[in-house]
Amino acid sequence: MEELEQPSLFDRFETLISAEDTLEIRSFLNDQNISDVAALIDEYPEYAARIIAHMAVHRAVGVFKILDITQQKEIVKKLPSAKTAELLNELPADDRTDFLEELPKAAIRDLIKLLDPEERKVTLSLLGYPEDSVGRLMTPDYVYVYQHNTVQEAFEIIRKHAKNSETIDVIYIINEQGRLVDDIRIRDIILASPDKTMEEITDGRVISLGVQDDQEYAGQIFKMNNRVALPVVDDNNILLGIVTIDDMLWVANEEFSEDMQKMGGTEALNEPYLDIPFFKLIKKRAGWLILLFFGELLTASAMAFFSDELSKALILSIFVPLIISSGGNSGSQASTLIIQAMAVGEVSIEDWWRVMRREILSGLTLGGILGLIGFIRIAVWHQLMQQGVIEDVYGEYWFLIGFTVSFSLVGVVLWGTLTGSMLPLLLKKLGADPAVSSAPFVATLVDVTGLIIYFSMAWLFLHGIMI
């Protein structure tokens, strides 16, 4: 007998919704994996608020945390006030802060009123830190013990307070003034003798983050030290909270998205592409396009400046797109490589000379390769012209034109790689975002200088002969 095919997740959900059996819907949703419930919300966005409202609050929180900000906004907008209050109060402080900071100020004020007094105090404290600081990411839900506590006492504290903690993989040790002394893995506490004090089993090799530290810097610290959580302290080393690896993964994803958008020559969208209002999207893109357009006007000015040379040797105009595109491409390559290397901590401002030295060699080598190809192309075309296969456009000075193109390619590729590699480091030094030195920006900058290099080489090789 053939086994009957089980109805899919979506089919079962549609059946329950049609029947409007509240108890069955609640039971069904609470039995699903959180990722499956998120998939239901993606498939049936019109039921998103009802899905969250029907779930047990701790499971609803788990689903809400992994949804896009746009979905979160729609859900909170449609939920009854009582359910919204329940959801927000149950959310971890750091996730709640991440959500609230994406809302208009008026909406933040209304939602904060729904919080319990203690949760309201914590949320307002976190919102008071700079937007990209570690303070916005930290959670006050952690377990700490004192130096003088024994292992036995530590276990009692863990049993009492760990239920609401973000993680108990690591326990934090403070002194009587609240200053961070050390952190210790739960495994080390389990293996220690019950009568030993915390001070006796610690090693003093604590790694912490400052509450004002940049989130991108925090991500590098996590990566270098292979931690799942790190303590956050103020200027007096008072323990304020912890940051966990899931927060860092979220930051890394946000930073990556912003950098990709900036490298493409737009402002960071900060919203899903399909959800951002049309005119807001135009505003984000228009600024950079206008700036790049004015940059290209300089290219037109450079062409006009060398118009006499072009009129005397029209053959030079054939290679203008070749020259400026090669410089722009090499600059875009270099800027992309350096921005990526800086993002993952492989390159810092202090490495500028090593980068420059490497890019000088790279520029000369790559330019030499392209220059050789360019010269061979002109030589081959000249031979075909000599044999009457195609019309002769280079004339008797074809080899000088070949030298002009070849040396110009070496120059513009070298200049492009230097500009593309040094500009991100310079912007970082000035406190700006290196991703602003996007590929289109570098290409536009190199276009103008590429023309100057090209016509300078033309004057050097062809002055008194063709121009």
Short mmCIF file of C-alpha atoms in Angstrom, two decimals:
data_model
loop_
_atom_site.label_atom_id
_atom_site.label_comp_id
_atom_site.label_asym_id
_atom_site.label_seq_id
_atom_site.Cartn_x
_atom_site.Cartn_y
_atom_site.Cartn_z
CA MET A 1 0.00 0.00 0.00
CA GLU A 2 1.40 3.37 -1.02
CA GLU A 3 2.27 5.79 1.79
CA LEU A 4 0.02 8.84 1.79
CA GLU A 5 1.83 12.12 1.01
CA GLN A 6 1.98 14.42 4.04
CA PRO A 7 0.54 17.91 3.54
CA SER A 8 3.18 20.63 3.36
CA LEU A 9 3.73 23.28 6.03
CA PHE A 10 1.93 25.86 3.91
CA ASP A 11 -1.03 23.55 3.16
CA ARG A 12 -1.53 22.78 6.85
CA PHE A 13 -1.36 26.45 7.72
CA GLU A 14 -3.93 27.37 5.06
CA THR A 15 -6.28 24.65 6.33
CA LEU A 16 -6.04 25.88 9.94
CA ILE A 17 -6.50 29.52 8.95
CA SER A 18 -9.59 28.62 6.92
CA ALA A 19 -11.03 26.72 9.88
CA GLU A 20 -10.23 29.66 12.22
CA ASP A 21 -9.50 27.27 15.08
CA THR A 22 -7.44 29.45 17.41
CA LEU A 23 -6.28 26.64 19.68
CA GLU A 24 -5.18 24.46 16.76
CA ILE A 25 -3.36 27.39 15.12
CA ARG A 26 -1.53 28.16 18.39
CA SER A 27 -0.55 24.52 18.88
CA PHE A 28 0.58 24.18 15.26
CA LEU A 29 2.75 27.33 15.34
CA ASN A 30 4.35 26.48 18.68
CA ASP A 31 5.33 23.04 17.36
CA GLN A 32 7.22 24.45 14.34
CA ASN A 33 10.85 25.43 14.10
CA ILE A 34 11.39 29.17 14.35
CA SER A 35 12.82 29.24 10.81
CA ASP A 36 9.67 27.51 9.50
CA VAL A 37 7.44 30.11 11.14
CA ALA A 38 9.58 32.85 9.56
CA ALA A 39 9.05 31.12 6.20
CA LEU A 40 5.28 31.21 6.81
CA ILE A 41 5.47 34.95 7.41
CA ASP A 42 7.44 35.40 4.20
CA GLU A 43 4.83 33.40 2.29
CA TYR A 44 1.78 34.96 3.97
CA PRO A 45 2.78 38.50 5.02
CA GLU A 46 -0.89 39.44 5.48
CA TYR A 47 -1.05 36.97 8.40
CA ALA A 48 2.27 38.01 10.00
CA ALA A 49 0.74 39.83 12.98
CA ARG A 50 -1.75 37.03 13.61
CA ILE A 51 1.03 34.43 13.53
CA ILE A 52 3.06 36.33 16.14
CA ALA A 53 -0.02 36.99 18.27
CA HIS A 54 -0.97 33.30 18.34
CA MET A 55 2.44 32.06 19.46
CA ALA A 56 3.79 31.68 22.98
CA VAL A 57 5.65 34.89 23.75
CA HIS A 58 9.12 33.35 24.09
CA ARG A 59 8.73 31.64 20.71
CA ALA A 60 7.25 34.77 19.14
CA VAL A 61 10.36 36.65 20.27
CA GLY A 62 12.57 34.04 18.61
CA VAL A 63 10.74 34.51 15.30
CA PHE A 64 10.55 38.31 15.55
CA LYS A 65 14.33 38.58 16.04
CA ILE A 66 15.16 36.94 12.69
CA LEU A 67 12.68 38.90 10.57
CA ASP A 68 13.60 41.87 8.36
CA ILE A 69 13.08 45.30 9.88
CA THR A 70 10.28 46.00 7.38
CA GLN A 71 8.40 42.89 8.52
CA GLN A 72 8.98 43.80 12.16
CA LYS A 73 7.53 47.28 11.62
CA GLU A 74 4.40 45.89 9.93
CA ILE A 75 3.85 43.36 12.70
CA VAL A 76 4.15 45.91 15.53
CA LYS A 77 1.87 48.29 13.60
CA LYS A 78 -0.91 45.65 13.48
CA LEU A 79 -0.50 43.98 16.89
CA PRO A 80 -2.76 44.99 19.78
CA SER A 81 -0.99 47.23 22.32
CA ALA A 82 -1.04 44.53 25.00
CA LYS A 83 0.63 41.99 22.71
CA THR A 84 3.17 44.57 21.52
CA ALA A 85 4.05 45.36 25.14
CA GLU A 86 4.44 41.67 25.92
CA LEU A 87 6.66 41.14 22.88
CA LEU A 88 8.90 44.17 23.47
CA ASN A 89 9.35 43.43 27.16
CA GLU A 90 10.39 39.86 26.36
CA LEU A 91 12.86 40.87 23.63
CA PRO A 92 16.52 40.94 24.72
CA ALA A 93 17.60 44.53 25.38
CA ASP A 94 20.07 44.64 22.50
CA ASP A 95 17.57 43.28 19.95
CA ARG A 96 14.92 45.68 21.22
CA THR A 97 17.33 48.59 20.82
CA ASP A 98 18.23 47.49 17.26
CA PHE A 99 14.54 47.51 16.38
CA LEU A 100 13.67 50.81 18.04
CA GLU A 101 16.55 52.74 16.50
CA GLU A 102 15.12 52.04 13.03
CA LEU A 103 11.83 53.77 13.90
CA PRO A 104 10.80 57.45 13.78
CA LYS A 105 11.26 59.27 17.09
CA ALA A 106 7.52 59.61 17.65
CA ALA A 107 7.05 55.84 17.29
CA ILE A 108 9.96 55.19 19.68
CA ARG A 109 8.34 57.37 22.35
CA ASP A 110 5.01 55.54 22.02
CA LEU A 111 6.60 52.09 22.21
CA ILE A 112 8.88 52.92 25.14
CA LYS A 113 5.77 53.81 27.14
CA LEU A 114 4.67 50.17 26.78
CA LEU A 115 7.81 48.84 28.48
CA ASP A 116 8.09 47.84 32.12
CA PRO A 117 9.96 50.45 34.21
CA GLU A 118 13.15 48.37 34.43
CA GLU A 119 13.16 47.50 30.74
CA ARG A 120 12.42 51.14 29.86
CA LYS A 121 15.43 52.26 31.89
CA VAL A 122 17.73 49.76 30.17
CA THR A 123 16.44 50.65 26.69
CA LEU A 124 16.83 54.39 27.19
CA SER A 125 20.35 53.76 28.45
CA LEU A 126 21.30 51.77 25.34
CA LEU A 127 19.68 54.29 22.99
CA GLY A 128 21.82 56.98 24.61
CA TYR A 129 25.04 55.55 23.15
CA PRO A 130 26.34 56.57 19.68
CA GLU A 131 24.63 54.73 16.82
CA ASP A 132 27.62 52.61 15.71
CA SER A 133 29.05 52.02 19.18
CA VAL A 134 29.32 48.78 21.12
CA GLY A 135 26.95 50.30 23.70
CA ARG A 136 24.06 49.92 21.25
CA LEU A 137 24.76 46.19 20.89
CA MET A 138 25.37 45.14 24.47
CA THR A 139 22.85 43.35 26.65
CA PRO A 140 22.64 43.67 30.45
CA ASP A 141 21.47 40.06 30.68
CA TYR A 142 24.55 38.19 31.87
CA VAL A 143 25.75 36.29 34.93
CA TYR A 144 28.45 37.70 37.18
CA VAL A 145 30.01 36.61 40.46
CA TYR A 146 32.40 38.23 42.92
CA GLN A 147 36.06 37.41 43.44
CA HIS A 148 35.42 36.07 46.92
CA ASN A 149 32.60 33.72 45.85
CA THR A 150 33.43 30.03 45.99
CA VAL A 151 32.69 27.65 43.15
CA GLN A 152 29.75 26.29 45.14
CA GLU A 153 28.36 29.80 45.61
CA ALA A 154 28.92 30.54 41.92
CA PHE A 155 26.73 27.56 40.96
CA GLU A 156 23.96 28.84 43.21
CA ILE A 157 24.18 32.28 41.56
CA ILE A 158 24.11 30.70 38.11
CA ARG A 159 21.02 28.62 38.95
CA LYS A 160 19.28 31.72 40.28
CA HIS A 161 20.08 34.21 37.49
CA ALA A 162 21.05 32.24 34.37
CA LYS A 163 17.49 31.74 33.13
CA ASN A 164 17.28 35.28 31.72
CA SER A 165 20.93 35.48 30.67
CA GLU A 166 21.93 35.87 27.03
CA THR A 167 24.57 33.15 27.49
CA ILE A 168 26.11 31.17 30.33
CA ASP A 169 29.07 29.87 28.36
CA VAL A 170 31.13 32.54 30.11
CA ILE A 171 30.74 33.87 33.66
CA TYR A 172 32.10 37.31 34.58
CA ILE A 173 33.98 38.08 37.76
CA ILE A 174 33.86 41.54 39.34
CA ASN A 175 35.17 43.13 42.53
CA GLU A 176 33.15 44.96 45.18
CA GLN A 177 33.24 48.19 43.13
CA GLY A 178 31.74 46.49 40.09
CA ARG A 179 34.98 46.55 38.09
CA LEU A 180 35.66 43.67 35.72
CA VAL A 181 38.37 41.36 37.07
CA ASP A 182 38.17 38.40 34.70
CA ASP A 183 35.89 36.11 32.73
CA ILE A 184 35.84 32.35 33.05
CA ARG A 185 34.33 29.57 31.00
CA ILE A 186 31.60 27.54 32.63
CA ARG A 187 33.65 24.41 31.91
CA ASP A 188 36.45 25.64 34.17
CA ILE A 189 33.99 26.28 36.99
CA ILE A 190 32.50 22.80 36.64
CA LEU A 191 35.95 21.18 36.82
CA ALA A 192 37.11 23.24 39.82
CA SER A 193 36.86 22.17 43.48
CA PRO A 194 33.66 23.47 45.14
CA ASP A 195 35.57 25.20 47.97
CA LYS A 196 37.90 27.22 45.74
CA THR A 197 37.21 30.92 45.24
CA MET A 198 36.82 32.59 41.87
CA GLU A 199 40.06 34.49 42.45
CA GLU A 200 41.94 31.20 42.77
CA ILE A 201 40.79 29.73 39.45
CA THR A 202 41.11 32.79 37.19
CA ASP A 203 44.11 33.59 34.99
CA GLY A 204 43.67 37.37 34.58
CA ARG A 205 43.73 37.21 30.77
CA VAL A 206 40.45 39.03 30.26
CA ILE A 207 39.59 40.71 26.95
CA SER A 208 36.96 43.45 27.03
CA LEU A 209 35.37 46.08 24.81
CA GLY A 210 34.81 49.73 25.63
CA VAL A 211 31.22 50.91 25.59
CA GLN A 212 32.17 53.66 23.11
CA ASP A 213 34.18 51.36 20.82
CA ASP A 214 33.17 51.16 17.17
CA GLN A 215 31.14 48.08 16.23
CA GLU A 216 33.42 47.28 13.31
CA TYR A 217 36.42 47.27 15.67
CA ALA A 218 34.51 44.95 18.01
CA GLY A 219 33.99 42.53 15.14
CA GLN A 220 37.74 42.37 14.57
CA ILE A 221 38.33 41.64 18.28
CA PHE A 222 35.84 38.77 18.13
CA LYS A 223 37.52 37.38 15.06
CA MET A 224 41.05 37.59 16.50
CA ASN A 225 40.11 36.01 19.82
CA ASN A 226 37.55 33.40 18.71
CA ARG A 227 35.00 34.36 21.39
CA VAL A 228 31.24 33.78 21.62
CA ALA A 229 30.79 36.75 23.98
CA LEU A 230 32.86 39.66 25.28
CA PRO A 231 32.30 41.93 28.29
CA VAL A 232 31.68 45.67 27.81
CA VAL A 233 33.13 48.18 30.27
CA ASP A 234 33.16 51.95 30.72
CA ASP A 235 36.21 54.20 31.14
CA ASN A 236 36.54 53.08 34.78
CA ASN A 237 36.43 49.37 33.87
CA ILE A 238 32.94 49.01 35.37
CA LEU A 239 31.17 46.03 33.80
CA LEU A 240 28.09 47.31 31.94
CA GLY A 241 27.03 44.38 29.77
CA ILE A 242 28.14 41.83 27.20
CA VAL A 243 28.11 41.54 23.41
CA THR A 244 27.50 38.14 21.83
CA ILE A 245 28.65 36.68 18.52
CA ASP A 246 25.14 36.76 16.99
CA ASP A 247 25.18 40.56 17.35
CA MET A 248 28.55 40.67 15.59
CA LEU A 249 27.26 38.54 12.73
CA TRP A 250 24.38 40.99 12.30
CA VAL A 251 26.80 43.94 12.29
CA ALA A 252 29.06 42.20 9.77
CA ASN A 253 26.10 41.63 7.46
CA GLU A 254 25.00 45.27 7.77
CA GLU A 255 28.52 46.57 7.17
CA PHE A 256 28.94 44.32 4.15
CA SER A 257 25.66 45.52 2.62
CA GLU A 258 26.55 49.18 3.21
CA ASP A 259 30.05 48.78 1.77
CA MET A 260 28.75 47.01 -1.33
CA GLN A 261 26.23 49.79 -1.95
CA LYS A 262 28.81 52.53 -1.43
CA MET A 263 31.33 50.76 -3.65
CA GLY A 264 28.66 50.71 -6.35
CA GLY A 265 28.45 54.50 -6.19
CA THR A 266 25.32 55.03 -4.05
CA GLU A 267 24.57 55.99 -0.48
CA ALA A 268 23.81 53.15 1.93
CA LEU A 269 20.12 52.24 1.55
CA ASN A 270 19.60 50.95 5.14
CA GLU A 271 16.39 49.26 3.91
CA PRO A 272 15.59 46.28 1.67
CA TYR A 273 15.77 47.37 -1.99
CA LEU A 274 12.15 46.45 -2.80
CA ASP A 275 10.81 48.19 0.31
CA ILE A 276 12.58 51.54 0.04
CA PRO A 277 10.28 54.30 -1.34
CA PHE A 278 10.97 55.17 -4.99
CA PHE A 279 11.86 58.83 -4.47
CA LYS A 280 14.06 57.96 -1.51
CA LEU A 281 15.92 55.48 -3.74
CA ILE A 282 16.35 58.19 -6.39
CA LYS A 283 17.70 60.57 -3.74
CA LYS A 284 20.22 57.96 -2.58
CA ARG A 285 21.48 57.43 -6.14
CA ALA A 286 21.22 60.90 -7.64
CA GLY A 287 23.80 62.58 -5.41
CA TRP A 288 26.62 60.31 -6.45
CA LEU A 289 25.58 60.33 -10.10
CA ILE A 290 25.60 64.14 -10.16
CA LEU A 291 29.01 64.22 -8.48
CA LEU A 292 30.40 61.69 -10.96
CA PHE A 293 28.82 63.61 -13.84
CA PHE A 294 30.64 66.79 -12.82
CA GLY A 295 33.81 64.73 -12.58
CA GLU A 296 33.33 63.51 -16.14
CA LEU A 297 32.83 67.13 -17.25
CA LEU A 298 36.48 67.58 -16.34
CA THR A 299 37.23 64.81 -18.84
CA ALA A 300 35.41 66.81 -21.50
CA SER A 301 37.43 69.88 -20.49
CA ALA A 302 40.66 67.91 -20.84
CA MET A 303 39.59 66.74 -24.31
CA ALA A 304 38.86 70.35 -25.28
CA PHE A 305 42.26 71.46 -23.96
CA PHE A 306 44.00 68.96 -26.25
CA SER A 307 41.71 69.62 -29.23
CA ASP A 308 44.60 71.06 -31.32
CA GLU A 309 46.61 67.87 -30.90
CA LEU A 310 43.56 65.80 -31.81
CA SER A 311 42.87 67.86 -34.92
CA LYS A 312 46.47 67.38 -36.11
CA ALA A 313 46.55 63.65 -35.35
CA LEU A 314 43.00 62.30 -35.41
CA ILE A 315 44.39 58.79 -35.03
CA LEU A 316 45.01 59.59 -31.34
CA SER A 317 41.26 59.82 -30.67
CA ILE A 318 40.85 56.14 -31.55
CA PHE A 319 42.75 55.10 -28.44
CA VAL A 320 41.17 57.54 -25.93
CA PRO A 321 38.49 55.05 -24.70
CA LEU A 322 41.16 52.34 -24.46
CA ILE A 323 43.48 54.49 -22.36
CA ILE A 324 40.96 55.92 -19.89
CA SER A 325 39.06 52.64 -19.41
CA SER A 326 42.30 50.78 -18.64
CA GLY A 327 43.20 53.35 -15.98
CA GLY A 328 39.71 53.27 -14.51
CA ASN A 329 39.62 49.47 -14.47
CA SER A 330 42.98 49.20 -12.71
CA GLY A 331 41.94 51.82 -10.17
CA SER A 332 38.63 50.07 -9.50
CA GLN A 333 40.45 46.76 -9.00
CA ALA A 334 42.90 48.30 -6.52
CA SER A 335 40.24 50.18 -4.52
CA THR A 336 38.04 47.08 -4.25
CA LEU A 337 40.95 44.92 -3.06
CA ILE A 338 42.12 47.46 -0.46
CA ILE A 339 38.63 48.23 0.87
CA GLN A 340 37.97 44.51 1.30
CA ALA A 341 41.36 43.97 2.96
CA MET A 342 40.67 46.85 5.36
CA ALA A 343 37.20 45.52 6.16
CA VAL A 344 38.57 42.14 7.30
CA GLY A 345 41.53 43.66 9.14
CA GLU A 346 44.24 42.51 6.72
CA VAL A 347 45.38 46.08 5.97
CA SER A 348 45.56 49.14 8.23
CA ILE A 349 46.66 52.75 7.77
CA GLU A 350 50.12 51.86 9.09
CA ASP A 351 50.61 49.53 6.11
CA TRP A 352 50.36 52.38 3.57
CA TRP A 353 53.99 52.14 2.44
CA ARG A 354 53.84 48.38 1.97
CA VAL A 355 50.63 48.81 -0.02
CA MET A 356 52.11 51.61 -2.14
CA ARG A 357 55.27 49.66 -2.86
CA ARG A 358 53.24 46.62 -3.85
CA GLU A 359 50.90 48.64 -6.07
CA ILE A 360 53.79 50.42 -7.81
CA LEU A 361 55.18 47.04 -8.84
CA SER A 362 51.69 45.79 -9.72
CA GLY A 363 50.92 48.91 -11.74
CA LEU A 364 54.16 48.73 -13.70
CA THR A 365 53.72 45.01 -14.39
CA LEU A 366 50.04 45.22 -15.36
CA GLY A 367 50.65 48.38 -17.38
CA GLY A 368 53.56 46.70 -19.15
CA ILE A 369 51.37 43.72 -20.05
CA LEU A 370 48.62 45.94 -21.46
CA GLY A 371 51.17 48.21 -23.16
CA LEU A 372 52.78 45.23 -24.89
CA ILE A 373 49.39 43.96 -26.04
CA GLY A 374 48.53 47.45 -27.33
CA PHE A 375 51.79 47.72 -29.26
CA ILE A 376 51.35 44.24 -30.78
CA ARG A 377 47.81 45.17 -31.82
CA ILE A 378 49.04 48.29 -33.66
CA ALA A 379 51.93 46.37 -35.26
CA VAL A 380 49.64 43.56 -36.48
CA TRP A 381 47.12 46.06 -37.86
CA HIS A 382 49.93 47.91 -39.65
CA GLN A 383 51.08 44.69 -41.31
CA LEU A 384 47.54 43.97 -42.46
CA MET A 385 47.35 47.50 -43.83
CA GLN A 386 50.63 47.02 -45.68
CA GLN A 387 49.21 43.92 -47.33
CA GLY A 388 46.09 45.82 -48.34
CA VAL A 389 43.77 43.74 -46.19
CA ILE A 390 42.47 46.86 -44.42
CA GLU A 391 42.82 50.59 -44.96
CA ASP A 392 46.06 52.20 -43.73
CA VAL A 393 45.25 54.65 -40.92
CA TYR A 394 48.51 54.67 -38.92
CA GLY A 395 50.88 55.73 -41.71
CA GLU A 396 54.65 55.66 -41.62
CA TYR A 397 54.83 56.65 -37.94
CA TRP A 398 52.90 53.65 -36.69
CA PHE A 399 55.72 52.59 -34.34
CA LEU A 400 55.70 56.05 -32.64
CA ILE A 401 51.93 55.76 -32.20
CA GLY A 402 52.55 52.29 -30.76
CA PHE A 403 55.09 53.69 -28.28
CA THR A 404 52.65 56.47 -27.34
CA VAL A 405 49.85 54.01 -26.60
CA SER A 406 52.13 51.52 -24.81
CA PHE A 407 53.80 54.02 -22.49
CA SER A 408 50.47 55.75 -21.87
CA LEU A 409 48.98 52.44 -20.76
CA VAL A 410 51.88 51.89 -18.34
CA GLY A 411 51.37 55.40 -16.95
CA VAL A 412 47.59 55.33 -16.55
CA VAL A 413 47.50 51.80 -15.11
CA LEU A 414 50.23 52.74 -12.61
CA TRP A 415 48.37 55.92 -11.69
CA GLY A 416 45.07 54.03 -11.42
CA THR A 417 46.46 51.38 -9.06
CA LEU A 418 48.12 54.03 -6.89
CA THR A 419 44.97 56.15 -6.72
CA GLY A 420 42.70 53.18 -6.07
CA SER A 421 44.91 51.79 -3.31
CA MET A 422 45.88 55.01 -1.53
CA LEU A 423 42.49 56.79 -1.56
CA PRO A 424 40.75 54.33 0.84
CA LEU A 425 43.69 54.60 3.26
CA LEU A 426 43.63 58.40 3.04
CA LEU A 427 39.89 58.52 3.73
CA LYS A 428 40.33 56.20 6.72
CA LYS A 429 43.08 58.49 8.03
CA LEU A 430 40.72 61.47 7.71
CA GLY A 431 38.00 59.61 9.60
CA ALA A 432 35.78 58.93 6.56
CA ASP A 433 34.40 55.62 5.33
CA PRO A 434 36.90 54.00 2.92
CA ALA A 435 34.01 52.50 0.94
CA VAL A 436 33.23 56.03 -0.28
CA SER A 437 36.26 55.67 -2.56
CA SER A 438 34.03 53.53 -4.76
CA ALA A 439 34.97 52.04 -8.10
CA PRO A 440 32.96 54.67 -10.07
CA PHE A 441 34.59 57.50 -8.11
CA VAL A 442 38.10 56.20 -8.70
CA ALA A 443 37.36 55.53 -12.37
CA THR A 444 36.09 59.09 -12.87
CA LEU A 445 39.15 60.54 -11.14
CA VAL A 446 41.52 58.44 -13.23
CA ASP A 447 39.72 59.32 -16.48
CA VAL A 448 40.81 62.96 -16.27
CA THR A 449 44.41 62.24 -15.31
CA GLY A 450 44.57 59.43 -17.86
CA LEU A 451 43.92 61.89 -20.67
CA ILE A 452 46.67 64.17 -19.38
CA ILE A 453 49.12 61.25 -19.28
CA TYR A 454 48.07 60.10 -22.78
CA PHE A 455 48.48 63.46 -24.47
CA SER A 456 51.71 64.13 -22.58
CA MET A 457 53.10 60.90 -24.04
CA ALA A 458 51.78 61.89 -27.48
CA TRP A 459 53.62 65.22 -27.24
CA LEU A 460 56.80 63.42 -26.11
CA PHE A 461 56.82 60.93 -28.99
CA LEU A 462 55.03 62.81 -31.77
CA HIS A 463 55.94 66.47 -31.20
CA GLY A 464 57.31 67.99 -34.39
CA ILE A 465 56.29 64.90 -36.36
CA MET A 466 52.52 64.57 -36.25
CA ILE A 467 51.56 67.31 -33.75
#
